[in-house]
Each structure stands twice: as structure tokens, then as C-alpha cells.
């Protein structure tokens, strides 16, 4: 029964979000990586309503009631669970030294760190890596594809969206048998994740287009992670678009700038007359 209700809820969510297509803002520029912008904006609007009504108030109450050290322990616990996904994808990308470091972090934090609540691995100098199956696909040349705003889950793209399912099954949380513990942990993770984003809310309130801001930040962040920080900030180019001047007739193209004027030459001063010798007296 719980799974049937979950499927029904997902059907309702997708139906509502699919019918939420909106008109693009005036003077908005076309972004090559967002061909489904109208639908994506509708889903973003749907997600924003859910966030303002449910997720954000719960996260603010969580921060207000729960002391900071406990919240840090909760974040450490969920970060430690992710290390199985990180170490596996490090290995799939051929980063075996990083994978060994991730294994050391997981074992040390799971034992000495009391199930990951504490983080002695960072004090021991073990680096904390960030990998997932979407990054692994990108590492081996799979293009990110168009940007897509997922109902409830937020920004993603055509490569990373299905990769999330793989990541879900490389996390120990997927193998919790008890349904109440399973969904309780998932709910606690969502609250902790939303609480970590609260400092960004003020920034979103002061940008002209929050959807475009989040989309561009997500695409740049993912490109940075996939390239391991070697991503260069290049302008997005649509290979199917023509250059601005390619469709203009010859007469409509701007004329080349006129040559710079030559500075006037200073006039040559007149030659002083040669003094004559006075006649003898």
C-alpha cells in the first residue's frame, strides 16, 4: 500500500507540473542548453510553491529549534552515507587513490566517528571528494544534454537525471528494510539538505530572474565538477544557430570603421636671413 500511494502521489506531481508551462519573460535570451525552458519554468514555479509552503518553513523551524552541534552531526551522518557512492564512482573514473581515500574516510568516520556523526577523517587529513554517477558518465564523454527541472527534485539535466537512480542504489540507505526507518531517514535528509540552502534564499530574492540564476549556477557547477576544476568559462554556443551577420545582405552589414585621421604636420619655420657685412667706411 505505501508504494501504491507513492506512485499515485508521483503521478499527481507530474501531472500538475506538466500543466504548469508558463510564458517566457519579455526580452529573455534563448539559452542553447535549455530548449524546454517554458516547461522547465512551469515546473520551477510548481517547486517554488511547494518549497515556500512546506520545505522552507520546516527547514527554518529545524534550524531554530535544533542546536548547531546536533545539526552538524546530522549533516556529517548523511555525508558519510554518501561516501559509498563517492568511492565507487572514483574507482569507475580510474581515480583509485581517491577511492582509497574515500574508503578510509568511510571506515574511520563509521567507527571512531560513531556512525559518521563525528568527522575525525578530516582532522586526520583525508580529503573529502565529491563524485556521483552523472560525473562518471561525463568523465567518459557523455554529454550533459538539455537542462531539465525535475518536479520536487529541482535542477538537473538529461544525463544526471537518470544517473540519480544509480546513485540511490549505491547508498546504504536504499537497503534499509524497515519502511518507517527508510522514509524517516529520507525525510531527515531532505530537511537537512534544505536547511543547508537557507543562506542562499536572500541572494535569490535580489536577482532579477531566480530560475535563470539557478539554472546557470547548476550548469556551471556540474561542468566544474565533471572536469575536476578544469572547466573554462566559455560562452555557450548553439551549433544550429547562424552567426549574427550571416543572414544579413551585403548592404546591411556595418561598414568598416574609417581610418584614423593623420595628424597635421607642423609648418616648417622660415629660414633666418643671412646677415650682410657692413660696407667699409
Short mmCIF file of N, CA, C and O in Angstrom, two decimals, residues 83-185:
data_model
loop_
_atom_site.label_atom_id
_atom_site.label_comp_id
_atom_site.label_asym_id
_atom_site.label_seq_id
_atom_site.Cartn_x
_atom_site.Cartn_y
_atom_site.Cartn_z
N UNK A 83 29.52 8.43 1.05
CA UNK A 83 30.88 8.06 0.69
C UNK A 83 30.95 6.75 -0.09
O UNK A 83 31.88 6.54 -0.86
N UNK A 84 29.97 5.85 0.11
CA UNK A 84 29.97 4.62 -0.70
C UNK A 84 29.76 4.95 -2.17
O UNK A 84 30.40 4.36 -3.06
N UNK A 85 28.88 5.91 -2.45
CA UNK A 85 28.67 6.35 -3.84
C UNK A 85 29.91 7.04 -4.38
O UNK A 85 30.31 6.81 -5.53
N UNK A 86 30.54 7.86 -3.56
CA UNK A 86 31.71 8.61 -3.99
C UNK A 86 32.88 7.67 -4.31
O UNK A 86 33.52 7.79 -5.36
N UNK A 87 33.15 6.72 -3.41
CA UNK A 87 34.29 5.83 -3.64
C UNK A 87 34.09 4.95 -4.86
O UNK A 87 35.03 4.67 -5.61
N UNK A 88 32.85 4.51 -5.08
CA UNK A 88 32.58 3.67 -6.25
C UNK A 88 32.79 4.45 -7.55
O UNK A 88 33.41 3.95 -8.49
N UNK A 89 32.31 5.69 -7.60
CA UNK A 89 32.46 6.47 -8.82
C UNK A 89 33.89 6.95 -9.02
O UNK A 89 34.32 7.13 -10.17
N UNK A 90 34.62 7.17 -7.94
CA UNK A 90 36.06 7.44 -8.09
C UNK A 90 36.75 6.28 -8.78
O UNK A 90 37.58 6.46 -9.68
N UNK A 91 36.41 5.05 -8.36
CA UNK A 91 37.01 3.87 -8.98
C UNK A 91 36.60 3.73 -10.43
O UNK A 91 37.41 3.36 -11.30
N UNK A 92 35.32 3.99 -10.74
CA UNK A 92 34.84 3.89 -12.12
C UNK A 92 35.52 4.90 -13.03
O UNK A 92 35.61 4.68 -14.24
N UNK A 93 36.00 6.01 -12.47
CA UNK A 93 36.71 7.02 -13.26
C UNK A 93 38.21 6.78 -13.29
O UNK A 93 38.95 7.58 -13.88
N UNK A 94 38.66 5.72 -12.66
CA UNK A 94 40.08 5.41 -12.64
C UNK A 94 40.86 6.18 -11.60
O UNK A 94 42.10 6.18 -11.62
N UNK A 95 40.19 6.80 -10.66
CA UNK A 95 40.86 7.56 -9.60
C UNK A 95 40.98 6.66 -8.36
O UNK A 95 40.29 6.84 -7.36
N UNK A 96 41.88 5.71 -8.46
CA UNK A 96 41.96 4.69 -7.42
C UNK A 96 42.53 5.22 -6.11
O UNK A 96 42.16 4.75 -5.04
N UNK A 97 43.44 6.18 -6.19
CA UNK A 97 43.97 6.76 -4.96
C UNK A 97 42.88 7.52 -4.22
O UNK A 97 42.75 7.40 -2.99
N UNK A 98 42.07 8.28 -4.96
CA UNK A 98 40.96 9.00 -4.34
C UNK A 98 39.93 8.02 -3.78
O UNK A 98 39.36 8.25 -2.71
N UNK A 99 39.71 6.91 -4.48
CA UNK A 99 38.77 5.90 -3.99
C UNK A 99 39.25 5.28 -2.69
O UNK A 99 38.45 5.03 -1.77
N UNK A 100 40.56 5.04 -2.58
CA UNK A 100 41.11 4.51 -1.34
C UNK A 100 40.97 5.51 -0.20
O UNK A 100 40.68 5.14 0.95
N UNK A 101 41.16 6.80 -0.52
CA UNK A 101 40.96 7.84 0.50
C UNK A 101 39.51 7.88 0.97
O UNK A 101 39.23 8.00 2.17
N UNK A 102 38.58 7.74 0.04
CA UNK A 102 37.15 7.73 0.39
C UNK A 102 36.82 6.53 1.28
O UNK A 102 36.04 6.65 2.23
N UNK A 103 37.42 5.38 0.97
CA UNK A 103 37.20 4.19 1.79
C UNK A 103 37.73 4.42 3.21
O UNK A 103 37.08 4.05 4.20
N UNK A 104 38.91 5.04 3.30
CA UNK A 104 39.46 5.34 4.62
C UNK A 104 38.58 6.30 5.40
O UNK A 104 38.37 6.12 6.61
N UNK A 105 38.04 7.33 4.73
CA UNK A 105 37.12 8.26 5.39
C UNK A 105 35.89 7.52 5.92
O UNK A 105 35.45 7.73 7.05
N UNK A 106 35.33 6.67 5.08
CA UNK A 106 34.10 5.97 5.47
C UNK A 106 34.34 5.05 6.67
O UNK A 106 33.54 5.04 7.62
N UNK A 107 35.43 4.31 6.65
CA UNK A 107 35.71 3.39 7.75
C UNK A 107 36.03 4.14 9.04
O UNK A 107 35.55 3.77 10.13
N UNK A 108 36.83 5.20 8.94
CA UNK A 108 37.22 5.94 10.14
C UNK A 108 36.02 6.67 10.75
O UNK A 108 35.82 6.62 11.98
N UNK A 109 35.22 7.33 9.91
CA UNK A 109 34.07 8.05 10.44
C UNK A 109 32.97 7.12 10.92
O UNK A 109 32.22 7.45 11.85
N UNK A 110 32.86 5.94 10.31
CA UNK A 110 31.82 4.99 10.73
C UNK A 110 32.14 4.32 12.05
O UNK A 110 31.23 3.88 12.76
N UNK A 111 33.42 4.25 12.40
CA UNK A 111 33.82 3.59 13.64
C UNK A 111 34.17 4.62 14.72
O UNK A 111 33.41 4.82 15.67
N UNK A 112 35.29 5.30 14.55
CA UNK A 112 35.70 6.30 15.53
C UNK A 112 34.71 7.46 15.57
O UNK A 112 34.47 8.05 16.63
N UNK A 113 34.13 7.78 14.43
CA UNK A 113 33.19 8.89 14.36
C UNK A 113 31.77 8.54 14.74
O UNK A 113 30.85 9.34 14.48
N UNK A 114 31.56 7.35 15.34
CA UNK A 114 30.24 6.95 15.85
C UNK A 114 29.19 7.01 14.74
O UNK A 114 28.23 7.79 14.78
N UNK A 115 29.40 6.19 13.72
CA UNK A 115 28.42 6.10 12.65
C UNK A 115 28.41 7.29 11.72
O UNK A 115 27.46 7.47 10.96
N UNK A 116 29.44 8.10 11.75
CA UNK A 116 29.53 9.26 10.87
C UNK A 116 29.04 10.54 11.49
O UNK A 116 29.09 11.60 10.84
N UNK A 117 28.61 10.50 12.74
CA UNK A 117 28.14 11.72 13.39
C UNK A 117 29.30 12.69 13.60
O UNK A 117 29.14 13.91 13.45
N UNK A 118 30.46 12.16 13.92
CA UNK A 118 31.68 12.96 14.03
C UNK A 118 32.50 12.80 12.76
O UNK A 118 32.26 11.89 11.96
N UNK A 119 33.47 13.68 12.56
CA UNK A 119 34.27 13.66 11.34
C UNK A 119 35.76 13.65 11.66
O UNK A 119 36.48 14.61 11.36
N UNK A 120 36.27 12.58 12.28
CA UNK A 120 37.71 12.53 12.56
C UNK A 120 38.56 12.39 11.31
O UNK A 120 39.75 12.67 11.33
N UNK A 121 37.95 11.95 10.20
CA UNK A 121 38.73 11.77 8.97
C UNK A 121 39.28 13.09 8.46
O UNK A 121 40.41 13.14 7.95
N UNK A 122 38.52 14.17 8.59
CA UNK A 122 39.03 15.47 8.14
C UNK A 122 40.20 15.92 9.00
O UNK A 122 41.18 16.46 8.50
N UNK A 123 40.11 15.67 10.31
CA UNK A 123 41.22 16.01 11.20
C UNK A 123 42.45 15.17 10.90
O UNK A 123 43.59 15.61 11.12
N UNK A 124 42.23 13.95 10.36
CA UNK A 124 43.36 13.08 10.02
C UNK A 124 43.96 13.41 8.66
O UNK A 124 44.92 12.76 8.24
N UNK A 125 43.40 14.39 7.96
CA UNK A 125 43.96 14.80 6.68
C UNK A 125 43.44 14.05 5.48
O UNK A 125 44.04 14.14 4.40
N UNK A 126 42.35 13.30 5.62
CA UNK A 126 41.78 12.57 4.49
C UNK A 126 40.83 13.49 3.72
O UNK A 126 39.86 14.00 4.28
N UNK A 127 41.13 13.70 2.46
CA UNK A 127 40.35 14.62 1.65
C UNK A 127 38.92 14.12 1.46
O UNK A 127 38.67 12.91 1.39
N UNK A 128 38.00 15.07 1.36
CA UNK A 128 36.60 14.75 1.11
C UNK A 128 36.30 15.03 -0.36
O UNK A 128 36.31 16.16 -0.81
N UNK A 129 36.05 13.97 -1.12
CA UNK A 129 35.79 14.10 -2.55
C UNK A 129 34.29 14.19 -2.83
O UNK A 129 33.46 13.90 -1.97
N UNK A 130 33.98 14.57 -4.05
CA UNK A 130 32.59 14.73 -4.47
C UNK A 130 32.43 14.11 -5.85
O UNK A 130 32.83 14.69 -6.86
N UNK A 131 31.88 12.91 -5.88
CA UNK A 131 31.65 12.22 -7.15
C UNK A 131 30.28 11.57 -7.14
O UNK A 131 29.74 11.23 -6.08
N UNK A 132 29.71 11.39 -8.33
CA UNK A 132 28.45 10.66 -8.48
C UNK A 132 28.43 10.05 -9.88
O UNK A 132 29.36 10.26 -10.67
N UNK A 133 27.38 9.30 -10.18
CA UNK A 133 27.36 8.58 -11.46
C UNK A 133 27.22 9.53 -12.64
O UNK A 133 27.72 9.25 -13.73
N UNK A 134 26.54 10.67 -12.43
CA UNK A 134 26.48 11.66 -13.50
C UNK A 134 27.85 12.19 -13.87
O UNK A 134 28.17 12.37 -15.06
N UNK A 135 28.70 12.42 -12.88
CA UNK A 135 30.07 12.86 -13.15
C UNK A 135 30.87 11.76 -13.83
O UNK A 135 31.72 12.04 -14.68
N UNK A 136 30.60 10.51 -13.46
CA UNK A 136 31.30 9.40 -14.11
C UNK A 136 30.95 9.32 -15.59
O UNK A 136 31.83 9.14 -16.45
N UNK A 137 29.67 9.47 -15.92
CA UNK A 137 29.27 9.49 -17.32
C UNK A 137 29.93 10.65 -18.06
O UNK A 137 30.42 10.49 -19.18
N UNK A 138 29.95 11.83 -17.42
CA UNK A 138 30.60 12.97 -18.03
C UNK A 138 32.09 12.77 -18.20
O UNK A 138 32.68 13.21 -19.20
N UNK A 139 32.72 12.08 -17.26
CA UNK A 139 34.16 11.81 -17.34
C UNK A 139 34.50 10.98 -18.57
O UNK A 139 35.54 11.18 -19.20
N UNK A 140 33.60 10.08 -18.94
CA UNK A 140 33.82 9.21 -20.10
C UNK A 140 33.15 9.74 -21.36
O UNK A 140 32.97 9.00 -22.32
N UNK A 141 32.82 11.01 -21.38
CA UNK A 141 32.42 11.65 -22.62
C UNK A 141 30.94 11.77 -22.89
O UNK A 141 30.56 12.21 -23.98
N UNK A 142 30.09 11.39 -21.95
CA UNK A 142 28.65 11.52 -22.16
C UNK A 142 28.26 12.99 -21.97
O UNK A 142 28.52 13.56 -20.91
N UNK A 143 27.65 13.57 -22.98
CA UNK A 143 27.28 14.98 -22.92
C UNK A 143 26.13 15.19 -21.93
O UNK A 143 25.28 14.33 -21.76
N UNK A 144 26.13 16.36 -21.30
CA UNK A 144 25.10 16.64 -20.30
C UNK A 144 23.71 16.69 -20.89
O UNK A 144 22.73 16.33 -20.23
N UNK A 145 23.59 17.13 -22.14
CA UNK A 145 22.28 17.24 -22.75
C UNK A 145 21.52 18.44 -22.24
O UNK A 145 22.04 19.27 -21.49
N UNK A 146 20.25 18.56 -22.61
CA UNK A 146 19.46 19.72 -22.22
C UNK A 146 19.23 19.79 -20.71
O UNK A 146 19.16 18.77 -20.03
N UNK A 147 19.11 21.00 -20.22
CA UNK A 147 18.75 21.23 -18.82
C UNK A 147 17.29 20.82 -18.61
O UNK A 147 16.44 21.00 -19.48
N UNK A 148 17.00 20.24 -17.43
CA UNK A 148 15.63 19.86 -17.11
C UNK A 148 15.39 20.12 -15.63
O UNK A 148 16.22 19.83 -14.78
N UNK A 149 14.25 20.72 -15.35
CA UNK A 149 13.83 20.97 -13.97
C UNK A 149 12.91 19.83 -13.56
O UNK A 149 11.82 19.65 -14.13
N UNK A 150 13.34 19.04 -12.58
CA UNK A 150 12.56 17.89 -12.14
C UNK A 150 11.55 18.29 -11.08
O UNK A 150 11.87 19.09 -10.19
N UNK A 151 10.33 17.77 -11.15
CA UNK A 151 9.36 18.04 -10.08
C UNK A 151 9.91 17.55 -8.74
O UNK A 151 10.43 16.44 -8.63
N UNK A 152 9.85 18.37 -7.74
CA UNK A 152 10.28 18.12 -6.37
C UNK A 152 11.81 18.08 -6.24
O UNK A 152 12.36 18.68 -5.32
N UNK A 153 12.51 17.43 -7.17
CA UNK A 153 13.94 17.24 -7.03
C UNK A 153 14.76 18.43 -7.51
O UNK A 153 15.94 18.54 -7.18
N UNK A 154 14.20 19.30 -8.34
CA UNK A 154 14.89 20.51 -8.72
C UNK A 154 15.72 20.40 -9.98
O UNK A 154 15.46 19.56 -10.85
N UNK A 155 16.77 21.23 -10.12
CA UNK A 155 17.53 21.31 -11.37
C UNK A 155 18.34 20.06 -11.65
O UNK A 155 18.89 19.43 -10.75
N UNK A 156 18.41 19.70 -12.94
CA UNK A 156 19.18 18.55 -13.38
C UNK A 156 19.39 18.70 -14.88
O UNK A 156 19.14 19.76 -15.46
N UNK A 157 19.86 17.65 -15.52
CA UNK A 157 19.96 17.62 -16.98
C UNK A 157 19.71 16.20 -17.46
O UNK A 157 19.49 15.29 -16.65
N UNK A 158 19.73 16.01 -18.77
CA UNK A 158 19.31 14.73 -19.33
C UNK A 158 20.29 13.61 -19.00
O UNK A 158 19.92 12.43 -19.06
N UNK A 159 21.51 13.93 -18.64
CA UNK A 159 22.48 12.92 -18.23
C UNK A 159 22.38 12.62 -16.74
O UNK A 159 22.38 11.46 -16.31
N UNK A 160 22.26 13.67 -15.92
CA UNK A 160 22.30 13.49 -14.48
C UNK A 160 20.99 12.98 -13.90
O UNK A 160 20.99 12.35 -12.84
N UNK A 161 19.86 13.27 -14.57
CA UNK A 161 18.57 12.87 -14.01
C UNK A 161 18.46 11.35 -13.85
O UNK A 161 18.16 10.86 -12.76
N UNK A 162 18.69 10.54 -14.90
CA UNK A 162 18.62 9.09 -14.69
C UNK A 162 19.77 8.56 -13.85
O UNK A 162 19.64 7.50 -13.21
N UNK A 163 20.91 9.29 -13.82
CA UNK A 163 22.05 8.84 -13.01
C UNK A 163 21.73 8.89 -11.53
O UNK A 163 22.35 8.17 -10.73
N UNK A 164 20.76 9.71 -11.13
CA UNK A 164 20.38 9.77 -9.72
C UNK A 164 19.83 8.43 -9.24
O UNK A 164 19.99 8.08 -8.06
N UNK A 165 19.18 7.70 -10.12
CA UNK A 165 18.64 6.40 -9.74
C UNK A 165 19.78 5.43 -9.41
O UNK A 165 19.69 4.65 -8.45
N UNK A 166 20.86 5.48 -10.19
CA UNK A 166 22.02 4.63 -9.90
C UNK A 166 22.64 5.02 -8.57
O UNK A 166 22.99 4.16 -7.75
N UNK A 167 22.76 6.32 -8.33
CA UNK A 167 23.33 6.78 -7.06
C UNK A 167 22.48 6.33 -5.87
O UNK A 167 23.02 6.05 -4.79
N UNK A 168 21.17 6.27 -6.07
CA UNK A 168 20.30 5.86 -4.96
C UNK A 168 20.59 4.43 -4.53
O UNK A 168 20.51 4.11 -3.33
N UNK A 169 20.96 3.57 -5.48
CA UNK A 169 21.21 2.17 -5.14
C UNK A 169 22.66 1.91 -4.72
O UNK A 169 23.01 0.78 -4.38
N UNK A 170 23.52 2.93 -4.75
CA UNK A 170 24.87 2.77 -4.21
C UNK A 170 24.98 3.42 -2.84
O UNK A 170 26.08 3.51 -2.30
N UNK A 171 23.85 3.85 -2.29
CA UNK A 171 23.81 4.44 -0.95
C UNK A 171 23.22 3.41 0.01
O UNK A 171 22.21 2.77 -0.31
N UNK A 172 23.84 3.21 1.18
CA UNK A 172 23.31 2.21 2.13
C UNK A 172 21.85 2.44 2.52
O UNK A 172 21.16 1.50 2.91
N UNK A 173 21.39 3.66 2.40
CA UNK A 173 20.01 3.97 2.76
C UNK A 173 19.01 3.15 1.95
O UNK A 173 17.91 2.83 2.43
N UNK A 174 19.39 2.78 0.72
CA UNK A 174 18.47 2.03 -0.15
C UNK A 174 18.20 0.62 0.38
O UNK A 174 17.22 0.00 -0.04
N UNK A 175 19.02 0.13 1.27
CA UNK A 175 18.90 -1.26 1.73
C UNK A 175 18.37 -1.36 3.16
O UNK A 175 18.48 -2.41 3.79
N UNK A 176 17.79 -0.26 3.65
CA UNK A 176 17.11 -0.30 4.94
C UNK A 176 15.78 -1.02 4.74
O UNK A 176 14.96 -0.60 3.91
N UNK A 177 15.53 -2.07 5.50
CA UNK A 177 14.33 -2.89 5.30
C UNK A 177 13.09 -2.24 5.88
O UNK A 177 12.02 -2.29 5.28
N UNK A 178 13.22 -1.69 7.05
CA UNK A 178 12.05 -1.13 7.72
C UNK A 178 11.57 0.11 6.98
O UNK A 178 12.32 1.06 6.77
N UNK A 179 10.29 0.10 6.59
CA UNK A 179 9.74 1.19 5.81
C UNK A 179 9.76 2.50 6.60
O UNK A 179 10.07 3.57 6.05
N UNK A 180 9.44 2.46 7.87
CA UNK A 180 9.38 3.67 8.69
C UNK A 180 10.76 4.29 8.87
O UNK A 180 10.93 5.52 8.81
N UNK A 181 11.77 3.43 9.11
CA UNK A 181 13.13 3.94 9.22
C UNK A 181 13.61 4.50 7.88
O UNK A 181 14.29 5.53 7.82
N UNK A 182 13.24 3.81 6.81
CA UNK A 182 13.69 4.22 5.48
C UNK A 182 13.17 5.61 5.13
O UNK A 182 13.94 6.50 4.75
N UNK A 183 11.87 5.82 5.27
CA UNK A 183 11.29 7.12 4.93
C UNK A 183 11.59 8.17 5.99
O UNK A 183 11.67 9.37 5.67
N UNK A 184 11.79 7.75 7.23
CA UNK A 184 12.19 8.69 8.26
C UNK A 184 13.57 9.26 7.99
O UNK A 184 13.79 10.48 8.13
N UNK A 185 14.50 8.39 7.58
CA UNK A 185 15.84 8.86 7.23
C UNK A 185 15.80 9.77 6.01
O UNK A 185 16.51 10.78 5.95
#
